[in-house]
Short mmCIF file of C-alpha atoms and ligand atoms in Angstrom, two decimals:
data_model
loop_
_atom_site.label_atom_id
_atom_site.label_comp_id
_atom_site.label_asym_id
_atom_site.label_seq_id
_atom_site.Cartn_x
_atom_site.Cartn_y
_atom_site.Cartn_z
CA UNK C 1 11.48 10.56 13.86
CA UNK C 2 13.09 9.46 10.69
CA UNK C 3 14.03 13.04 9.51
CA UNK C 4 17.26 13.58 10.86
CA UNK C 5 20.92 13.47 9.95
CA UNK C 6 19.61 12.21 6.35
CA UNK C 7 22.00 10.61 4.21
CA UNK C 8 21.95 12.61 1.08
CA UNK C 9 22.93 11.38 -2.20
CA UNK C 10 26.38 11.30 -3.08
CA UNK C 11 26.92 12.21 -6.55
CA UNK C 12 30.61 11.98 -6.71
CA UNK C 13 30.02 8.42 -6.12
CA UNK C 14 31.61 6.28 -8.73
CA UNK C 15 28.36 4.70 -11.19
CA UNK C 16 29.18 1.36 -9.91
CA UNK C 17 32.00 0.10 -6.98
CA UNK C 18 31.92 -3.78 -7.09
CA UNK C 19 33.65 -4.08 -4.00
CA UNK C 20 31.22 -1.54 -2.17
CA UNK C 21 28.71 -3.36 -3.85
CA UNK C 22 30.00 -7.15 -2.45
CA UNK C 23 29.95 -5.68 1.20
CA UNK C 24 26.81 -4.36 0.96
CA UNK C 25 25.19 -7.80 -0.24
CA UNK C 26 27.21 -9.91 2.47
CA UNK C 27 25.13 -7.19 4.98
CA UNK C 28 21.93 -8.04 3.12
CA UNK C 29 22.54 -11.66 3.09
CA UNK C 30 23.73 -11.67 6.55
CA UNK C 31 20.19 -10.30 7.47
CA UNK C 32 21.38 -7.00 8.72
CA UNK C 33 19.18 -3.77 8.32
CA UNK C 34 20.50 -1.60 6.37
CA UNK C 35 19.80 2.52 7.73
CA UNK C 36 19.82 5.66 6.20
CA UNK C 37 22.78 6.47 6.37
CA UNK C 38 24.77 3.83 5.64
CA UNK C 39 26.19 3.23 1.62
CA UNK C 40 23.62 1.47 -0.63
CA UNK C 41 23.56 1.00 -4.47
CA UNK C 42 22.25 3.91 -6.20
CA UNK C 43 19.58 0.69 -7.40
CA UNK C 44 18.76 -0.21 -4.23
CA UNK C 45 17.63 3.48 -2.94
CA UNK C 46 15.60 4.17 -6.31
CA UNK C 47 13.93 0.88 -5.79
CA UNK C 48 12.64 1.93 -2.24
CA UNK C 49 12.01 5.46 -2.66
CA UNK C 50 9.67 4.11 -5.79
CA UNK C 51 8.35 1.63 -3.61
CA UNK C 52 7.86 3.22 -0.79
CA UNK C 53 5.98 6.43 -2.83
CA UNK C 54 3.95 4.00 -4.17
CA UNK C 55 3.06 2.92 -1.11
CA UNK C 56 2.67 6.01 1.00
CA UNK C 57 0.49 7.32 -2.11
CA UNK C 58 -1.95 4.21 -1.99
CA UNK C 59 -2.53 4.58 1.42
CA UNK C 60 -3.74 8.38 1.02
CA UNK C 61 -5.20 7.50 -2.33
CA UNK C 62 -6.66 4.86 -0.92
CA UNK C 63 -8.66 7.18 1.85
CA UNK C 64 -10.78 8.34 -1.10
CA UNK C 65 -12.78 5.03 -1.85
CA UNK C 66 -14.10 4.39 1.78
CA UNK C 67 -13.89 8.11 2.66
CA UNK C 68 -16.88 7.78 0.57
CA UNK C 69 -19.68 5.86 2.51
CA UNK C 70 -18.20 7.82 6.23
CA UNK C 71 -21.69 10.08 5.85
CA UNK C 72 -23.44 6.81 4.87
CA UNK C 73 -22.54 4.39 6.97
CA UNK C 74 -25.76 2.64 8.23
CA UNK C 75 -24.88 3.22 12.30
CA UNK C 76 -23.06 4.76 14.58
CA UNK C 77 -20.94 2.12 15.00
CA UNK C 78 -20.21 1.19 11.69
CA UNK C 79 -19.31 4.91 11.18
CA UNK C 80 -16.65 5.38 14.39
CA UNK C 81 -15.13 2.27 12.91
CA UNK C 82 -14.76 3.63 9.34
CA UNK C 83 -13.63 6.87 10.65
CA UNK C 84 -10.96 5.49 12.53
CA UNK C 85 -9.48 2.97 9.88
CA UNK C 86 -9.56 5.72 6.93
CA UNK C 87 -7.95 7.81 9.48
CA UNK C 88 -5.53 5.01 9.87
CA UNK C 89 -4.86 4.75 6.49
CA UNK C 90 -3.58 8.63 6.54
CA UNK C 91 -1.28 7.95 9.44
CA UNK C 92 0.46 4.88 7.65
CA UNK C 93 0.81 7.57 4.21
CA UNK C 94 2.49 9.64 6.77
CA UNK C 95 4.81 6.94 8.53
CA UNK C 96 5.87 5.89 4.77
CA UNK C 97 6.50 9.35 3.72
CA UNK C 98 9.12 9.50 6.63
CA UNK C 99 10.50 6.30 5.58
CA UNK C 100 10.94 7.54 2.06
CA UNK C 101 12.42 10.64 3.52
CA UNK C 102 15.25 9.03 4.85
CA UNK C 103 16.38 8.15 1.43
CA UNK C 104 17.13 11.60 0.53
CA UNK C 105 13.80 12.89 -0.77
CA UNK C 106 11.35 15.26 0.51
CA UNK C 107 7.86 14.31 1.18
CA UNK C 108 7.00 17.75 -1.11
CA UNK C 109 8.34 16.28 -4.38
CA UNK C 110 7.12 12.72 -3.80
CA UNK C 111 3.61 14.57 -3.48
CA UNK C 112 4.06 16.66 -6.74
CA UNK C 113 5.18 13.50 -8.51
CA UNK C 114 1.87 11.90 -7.40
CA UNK C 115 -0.11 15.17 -8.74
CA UNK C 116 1.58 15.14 -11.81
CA UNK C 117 1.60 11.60 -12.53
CA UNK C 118 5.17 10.78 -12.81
CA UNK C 119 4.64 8.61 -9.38
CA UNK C 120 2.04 5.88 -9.14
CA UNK C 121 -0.69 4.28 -6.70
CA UNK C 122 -2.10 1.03 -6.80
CA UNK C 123 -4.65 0.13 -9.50
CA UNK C 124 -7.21 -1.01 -6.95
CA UNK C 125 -8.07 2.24 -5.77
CA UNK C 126 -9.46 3.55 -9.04
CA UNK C 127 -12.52 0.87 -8.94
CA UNK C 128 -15.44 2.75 -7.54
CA UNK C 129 -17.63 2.30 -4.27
CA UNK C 130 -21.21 1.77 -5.45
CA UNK C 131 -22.73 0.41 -1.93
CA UNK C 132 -21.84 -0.48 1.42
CA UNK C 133 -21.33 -3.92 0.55
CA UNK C 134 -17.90 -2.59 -1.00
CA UNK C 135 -16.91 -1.24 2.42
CA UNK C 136 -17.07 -4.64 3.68
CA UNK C 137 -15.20 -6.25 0.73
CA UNK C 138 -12.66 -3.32 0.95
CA UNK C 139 -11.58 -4.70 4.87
CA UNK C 140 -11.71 -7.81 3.98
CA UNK C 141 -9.79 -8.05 0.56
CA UNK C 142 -8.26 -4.86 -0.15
CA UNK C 143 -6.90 -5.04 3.43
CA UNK C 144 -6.30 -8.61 3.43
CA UNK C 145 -4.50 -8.63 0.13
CA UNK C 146 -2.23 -5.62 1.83
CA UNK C 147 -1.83 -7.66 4.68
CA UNK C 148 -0.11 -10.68 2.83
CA UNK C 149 1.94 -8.16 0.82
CA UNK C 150 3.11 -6.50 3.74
CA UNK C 151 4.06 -8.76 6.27
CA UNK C 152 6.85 -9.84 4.48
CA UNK C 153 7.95 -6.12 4.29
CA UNK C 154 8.34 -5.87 8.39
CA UNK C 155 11.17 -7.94 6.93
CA UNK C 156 12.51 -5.76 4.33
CA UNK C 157 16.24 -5.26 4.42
CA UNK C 158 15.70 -1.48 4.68
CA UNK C 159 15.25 -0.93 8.72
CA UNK C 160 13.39 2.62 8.34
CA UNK C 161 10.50 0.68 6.00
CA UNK C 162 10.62 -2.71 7.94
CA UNK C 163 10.08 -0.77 11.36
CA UNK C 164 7.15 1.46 9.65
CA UNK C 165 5.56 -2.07 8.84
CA UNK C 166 5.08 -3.60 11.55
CA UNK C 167 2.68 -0.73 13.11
CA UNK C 168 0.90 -0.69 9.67
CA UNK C 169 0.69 -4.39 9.90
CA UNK C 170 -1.13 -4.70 13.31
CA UNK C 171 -3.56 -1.68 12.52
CA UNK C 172 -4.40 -3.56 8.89
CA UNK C 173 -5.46 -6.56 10.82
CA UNK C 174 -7.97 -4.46 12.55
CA UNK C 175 -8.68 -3.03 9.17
CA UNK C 176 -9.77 -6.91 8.05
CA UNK C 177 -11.67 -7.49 11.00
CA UNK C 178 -13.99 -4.79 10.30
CA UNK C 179 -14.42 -5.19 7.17
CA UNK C 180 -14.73 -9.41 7.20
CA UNK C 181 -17.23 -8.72 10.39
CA UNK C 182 -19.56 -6.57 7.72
CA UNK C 183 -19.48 -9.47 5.49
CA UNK C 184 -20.80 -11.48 8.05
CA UNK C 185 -23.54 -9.41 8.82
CA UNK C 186 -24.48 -8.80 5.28
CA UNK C 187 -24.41 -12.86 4.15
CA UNK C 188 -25.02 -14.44 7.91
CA UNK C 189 -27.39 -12.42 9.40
CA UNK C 190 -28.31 -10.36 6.82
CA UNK C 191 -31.31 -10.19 4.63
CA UNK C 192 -31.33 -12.10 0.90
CA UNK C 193 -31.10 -8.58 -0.57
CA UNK C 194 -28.41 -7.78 1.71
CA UNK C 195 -26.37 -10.72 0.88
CA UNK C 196 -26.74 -10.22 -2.83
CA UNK C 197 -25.21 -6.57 -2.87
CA UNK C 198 -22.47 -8.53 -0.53
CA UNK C 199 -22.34 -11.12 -3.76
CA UNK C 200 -22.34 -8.13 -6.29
CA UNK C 201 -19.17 -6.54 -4.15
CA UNK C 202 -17.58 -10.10 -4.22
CA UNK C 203 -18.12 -10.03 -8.25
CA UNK C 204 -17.20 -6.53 -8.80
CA UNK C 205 -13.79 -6.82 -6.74
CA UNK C 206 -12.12 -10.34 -7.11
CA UNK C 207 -10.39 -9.64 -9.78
CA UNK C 208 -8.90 -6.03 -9.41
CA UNK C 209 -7.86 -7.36 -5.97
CA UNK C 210 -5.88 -10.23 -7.69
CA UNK C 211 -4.32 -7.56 -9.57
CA UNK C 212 -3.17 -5.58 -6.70
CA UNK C 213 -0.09 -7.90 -6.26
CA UNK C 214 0.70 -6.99 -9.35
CA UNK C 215 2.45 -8.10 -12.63
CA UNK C 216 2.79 -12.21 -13.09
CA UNK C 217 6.29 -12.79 -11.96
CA UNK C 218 7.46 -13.58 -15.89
CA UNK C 219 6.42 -10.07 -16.74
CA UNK C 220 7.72 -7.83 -13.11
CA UNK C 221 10.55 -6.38 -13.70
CA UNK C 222 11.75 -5.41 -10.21
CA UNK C 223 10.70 -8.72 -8.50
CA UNK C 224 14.51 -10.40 -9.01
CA UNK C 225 16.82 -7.68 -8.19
CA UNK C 226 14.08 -6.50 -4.70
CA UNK C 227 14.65 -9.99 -4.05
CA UNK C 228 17.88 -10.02 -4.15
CA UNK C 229 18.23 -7.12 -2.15
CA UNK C 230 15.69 -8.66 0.32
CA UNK C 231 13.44 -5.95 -0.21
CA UNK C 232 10.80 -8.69 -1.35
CA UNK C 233 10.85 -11.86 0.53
CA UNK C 234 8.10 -13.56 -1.99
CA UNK C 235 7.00 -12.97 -5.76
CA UNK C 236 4.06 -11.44 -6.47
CA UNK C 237 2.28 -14.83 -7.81
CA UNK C 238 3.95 -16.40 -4.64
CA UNK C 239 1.91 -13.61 -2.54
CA UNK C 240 -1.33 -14.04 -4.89
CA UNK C 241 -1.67 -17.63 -4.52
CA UNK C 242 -1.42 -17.90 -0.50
CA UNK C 243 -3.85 -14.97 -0.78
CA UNK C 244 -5.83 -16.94 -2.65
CA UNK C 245 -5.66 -19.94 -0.58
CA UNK C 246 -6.28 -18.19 2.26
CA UNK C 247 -9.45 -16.25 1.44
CA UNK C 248 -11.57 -18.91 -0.31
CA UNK C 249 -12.78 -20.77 2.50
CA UNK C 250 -13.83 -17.02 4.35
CA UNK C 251 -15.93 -16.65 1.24
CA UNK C 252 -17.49 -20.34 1.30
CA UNK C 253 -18.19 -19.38 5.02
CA UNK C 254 -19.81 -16.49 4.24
CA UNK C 255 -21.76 -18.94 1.48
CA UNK C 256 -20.37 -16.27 -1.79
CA UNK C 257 -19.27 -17.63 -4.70
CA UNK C 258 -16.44 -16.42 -6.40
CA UNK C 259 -16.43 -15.21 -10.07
CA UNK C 260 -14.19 -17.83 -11.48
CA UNK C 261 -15.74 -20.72 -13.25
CA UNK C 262 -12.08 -22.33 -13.26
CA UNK C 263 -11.57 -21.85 -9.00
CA UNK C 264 -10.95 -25.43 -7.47
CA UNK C 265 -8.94 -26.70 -4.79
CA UNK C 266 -5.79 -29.05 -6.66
CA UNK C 267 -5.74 -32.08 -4.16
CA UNK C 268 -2.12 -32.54 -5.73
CA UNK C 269 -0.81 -28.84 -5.04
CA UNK C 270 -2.68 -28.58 -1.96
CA UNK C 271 -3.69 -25.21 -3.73
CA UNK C 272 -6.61 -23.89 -4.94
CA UNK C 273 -5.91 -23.00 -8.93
CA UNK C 274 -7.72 -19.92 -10.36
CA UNK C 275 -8.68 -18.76 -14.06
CA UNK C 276 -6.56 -16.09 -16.37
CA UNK C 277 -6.07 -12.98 -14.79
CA UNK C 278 -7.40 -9.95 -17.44
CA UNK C 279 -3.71 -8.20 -17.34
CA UNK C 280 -5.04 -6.12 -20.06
CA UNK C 281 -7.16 -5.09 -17.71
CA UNK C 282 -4.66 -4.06 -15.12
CA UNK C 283 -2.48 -2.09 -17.74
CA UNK C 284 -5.39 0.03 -19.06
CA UNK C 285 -5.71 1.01 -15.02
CA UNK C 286 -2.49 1.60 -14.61
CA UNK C 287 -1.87 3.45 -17.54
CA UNK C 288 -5.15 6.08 -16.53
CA UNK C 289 -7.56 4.77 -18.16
CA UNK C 290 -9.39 2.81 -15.15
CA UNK C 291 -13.28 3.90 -13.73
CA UNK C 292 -12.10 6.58 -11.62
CA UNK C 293 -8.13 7.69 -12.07
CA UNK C 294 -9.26 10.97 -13.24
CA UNK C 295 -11.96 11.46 -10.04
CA UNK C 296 -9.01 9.99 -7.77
CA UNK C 297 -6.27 12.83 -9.15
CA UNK C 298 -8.72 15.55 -9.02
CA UNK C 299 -9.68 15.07 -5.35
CA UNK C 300 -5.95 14.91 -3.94
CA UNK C 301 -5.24 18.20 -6.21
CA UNK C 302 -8.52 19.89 -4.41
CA UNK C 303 -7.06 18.64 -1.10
CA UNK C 304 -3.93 19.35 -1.67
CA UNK C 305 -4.92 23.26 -2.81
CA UNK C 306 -7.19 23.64 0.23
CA UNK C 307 -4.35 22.08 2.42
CA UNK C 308 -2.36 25.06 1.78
CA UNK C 309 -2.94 27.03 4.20
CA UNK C 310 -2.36 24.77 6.94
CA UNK C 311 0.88 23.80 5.64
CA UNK C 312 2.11 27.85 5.57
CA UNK C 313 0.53 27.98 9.21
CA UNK C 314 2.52 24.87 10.62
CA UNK C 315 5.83 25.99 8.84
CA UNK C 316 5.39 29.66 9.69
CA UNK C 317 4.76 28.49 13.85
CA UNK C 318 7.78 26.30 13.46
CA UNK C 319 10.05 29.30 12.55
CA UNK C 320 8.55 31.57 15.08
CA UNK C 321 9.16 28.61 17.92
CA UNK C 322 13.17 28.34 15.96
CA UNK C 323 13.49 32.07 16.47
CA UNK C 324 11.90 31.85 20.26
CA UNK C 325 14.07 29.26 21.25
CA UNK C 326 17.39 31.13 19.36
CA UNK C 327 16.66 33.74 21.32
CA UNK C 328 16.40 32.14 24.42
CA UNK C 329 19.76 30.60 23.76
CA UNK C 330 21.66 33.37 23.02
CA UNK C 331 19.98 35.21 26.19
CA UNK C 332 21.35 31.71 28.52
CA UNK C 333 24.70 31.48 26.60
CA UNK C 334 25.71 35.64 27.40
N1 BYC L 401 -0.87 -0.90 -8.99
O1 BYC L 401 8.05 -5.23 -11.23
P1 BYC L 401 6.78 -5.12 -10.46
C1 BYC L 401 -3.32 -0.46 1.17
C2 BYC L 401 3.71 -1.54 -11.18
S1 BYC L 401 -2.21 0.33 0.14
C3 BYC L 401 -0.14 -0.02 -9.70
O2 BYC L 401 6.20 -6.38 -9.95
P2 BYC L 401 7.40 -4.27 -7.76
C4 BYC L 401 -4.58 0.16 1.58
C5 BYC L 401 5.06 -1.39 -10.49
O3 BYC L 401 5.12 -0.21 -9.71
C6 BYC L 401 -1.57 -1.02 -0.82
N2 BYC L 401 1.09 -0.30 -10.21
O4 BYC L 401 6.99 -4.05 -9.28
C7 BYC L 401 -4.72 1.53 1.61
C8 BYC L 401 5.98 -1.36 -11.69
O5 BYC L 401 5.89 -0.10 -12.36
P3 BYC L 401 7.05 1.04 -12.25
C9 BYC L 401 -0.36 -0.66 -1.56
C10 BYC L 401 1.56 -1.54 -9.95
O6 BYC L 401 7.53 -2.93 -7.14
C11 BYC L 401 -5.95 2.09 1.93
C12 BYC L 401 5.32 -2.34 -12.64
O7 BYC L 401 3.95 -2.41 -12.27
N3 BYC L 401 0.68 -1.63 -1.23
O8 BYC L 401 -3.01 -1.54 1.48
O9 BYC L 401 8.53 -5.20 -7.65
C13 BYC L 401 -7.05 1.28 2.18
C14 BYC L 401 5.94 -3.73 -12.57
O10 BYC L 401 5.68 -4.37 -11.33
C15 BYC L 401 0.85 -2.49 -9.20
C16 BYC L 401 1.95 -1.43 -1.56
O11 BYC L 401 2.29 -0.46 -2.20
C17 BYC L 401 -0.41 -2.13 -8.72
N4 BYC L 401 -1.19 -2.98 -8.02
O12 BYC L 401 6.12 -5.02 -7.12
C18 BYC L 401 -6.91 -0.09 2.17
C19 BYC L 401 2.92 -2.48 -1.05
N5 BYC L 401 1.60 -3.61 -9.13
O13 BYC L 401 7.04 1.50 -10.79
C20 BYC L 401 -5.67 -0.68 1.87
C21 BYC L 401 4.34 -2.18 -1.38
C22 BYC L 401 2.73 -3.38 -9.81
O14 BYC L 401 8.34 0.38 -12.63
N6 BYC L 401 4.65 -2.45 -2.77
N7 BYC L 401 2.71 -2.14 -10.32
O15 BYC L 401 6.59 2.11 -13.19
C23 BYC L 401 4.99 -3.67 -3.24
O16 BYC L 401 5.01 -4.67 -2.53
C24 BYC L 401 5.42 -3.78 -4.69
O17 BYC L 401 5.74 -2.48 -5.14
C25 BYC L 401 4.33 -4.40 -5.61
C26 BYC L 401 4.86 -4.38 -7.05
C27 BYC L 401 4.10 -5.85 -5.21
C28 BYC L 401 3.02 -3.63 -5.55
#
């Protein structure tokens, strides 16, 4: 729906035009969307189409983790739901990839960049699933941490990517639902050895899920000018800390205890303050080098191979309907 008339870049375009520039940030600061093809900094589209890739390639990355447990999920139920959200999770890859298209790239290069490594996805999907406890801590962190990230974005300034949020948004919330709701039948209703493999999830996730929000805000160096642009409304330790807030008393109600001896509620913040984040940690994951980058790249190349076929089908139907309906024209217009 996104794919047509695309604005593509201009390269005759001056490096920089101050006074295309000034106009462009009244429109930002005005709160007006900005669409594809209207004039944007060269900055501006290289921020979103990284973003954006980023994003889109999480999302399908992110199938891999859960995609896991679908032949092991312990009911019926429990495995209709988990089909449906890791289903989910390809459809929002797909609405990104449209958003991104928009900008002037096609969704083929943004996938070779993520085969090749020149293009990200986020750290947290390199962490491995070791039982269904994870499942459950998946929904409710993974997807709660991308829920508090990403309802800002329905906001973003650029109107392809705020309108492809809002649909992610509401199917997300599902996504927490499920996931908090197997919490609560591991720790609530569940047997002690249940709830411990829910306590081992908690331990083995809290702090990679921190991370997803990424860099402190001293050391991000996109957070200013996104902000600027209104492609960020908060900073990532802005976003971090009301995820925080928010998800410490679902863990007390679930009677977990988070792994952080320096977790406590500031009565004069109104916060709750948490230890030292391991950002060596997050570089090492980020840089390759987490449990299962190498497992994660693998798998999308083996998709990606054995998707071949289906992609030379769909484009070879397409140009048989093109040539149908020529045809047909030319027969109407003589
Ligand atoms: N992992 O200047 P900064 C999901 C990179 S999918 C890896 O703060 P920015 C789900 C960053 O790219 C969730 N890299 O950057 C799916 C930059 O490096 P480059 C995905 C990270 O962009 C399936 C450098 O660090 N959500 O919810 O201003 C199942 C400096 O960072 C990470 C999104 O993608 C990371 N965690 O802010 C379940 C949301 N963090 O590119 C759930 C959209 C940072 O210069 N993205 N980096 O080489 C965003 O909101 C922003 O891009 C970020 C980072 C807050 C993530």
């Amino acid at each position: 729906m996104y794919t047509q008339a695309l604005n593509v870049k201009d390269t005759a375009l001056p490096a920089a035009d101050p006074q295309r520039e000034a106009r462009f940030q009244a429109r930002i600061d005005a709160e007006e969307k900005i669409e594809p093809n209207d004039w944007m900094p060269d900055g501006y589209r290289q921020t979103l189409v990284r973003q954006i890739a980023q994003h889109a390639h999480s999302e399908i990355v992110g199938m891999h983790p859960e995609g896991n447990w679908i032949t092991r999920a312990p009911s019926l139920k429990r495995k209709v739901a988990l089909l449906a959200k890791v289903q989910d999770e390809g459809g929002h890859g797909l609405y990104l990839y449209s958003a991104a298209e928009t900008l002037g790239v096609s969704r083929e290069e943004l996938v070779e960049q993520l085969l090749d490594g020149r293009q990200k996805y986020s750290s947290i999907f390199n962490y491995p699933t070791m039982t269904w406890a994870d499942v459950g801590v998946i929904g409710w962190l993974v997807d709660g941490a991308a829920i508090m990230n990403q309802i800002p974005l329905c906001r973003c300034s650029f109107g392809p990517y705020a309108r492809a949020m809002i649909r992610i948004c509401k199917e997300e919330s599902f996504h927490q639902r499920q996931g908090y709701e197997i919490m609560v039948a591991l720790c609530r209703d569940g047997t002690p050895a249940q709830k411990a493999m829910a306590q081992d999830a908690l331990n083995r996730w809290w702090w990679p899920v921190l991370m997803m929000f990424g860099p402190s805000d001293q050391d991000s160096q996109h957070t200013d000018k996104s902000m600027r642009w209104k492609i960020k409304r908060f900073t990532n330790d802005e976003l971090r800390r009301k995820f925080v807030d928010a998800t410490v008393p679902q863990g007390r109600y679930l009677g977990l205890t988070f792994p952080d001896p320096d977790l406590k509620f500031d009565e004069t913040t109104g916060h709750w303050a948490f230890g030292a984040i391991d950002w060596s940690e997050f570089r090492r994951v980020v840089s390759g080098d987490g449990p299962c980058n190498r497992q994660r790249l693998r798998q999308r190349k083996r998709a990606h191979e054995r998707g071949a076929w289906v992609r030379a089908a769909v484009l070879a139907h397409a140009a048989k309907r093109r040539a149908r309906e020529q045809a047909a024209a030319g027969v109407a217009a003589e």
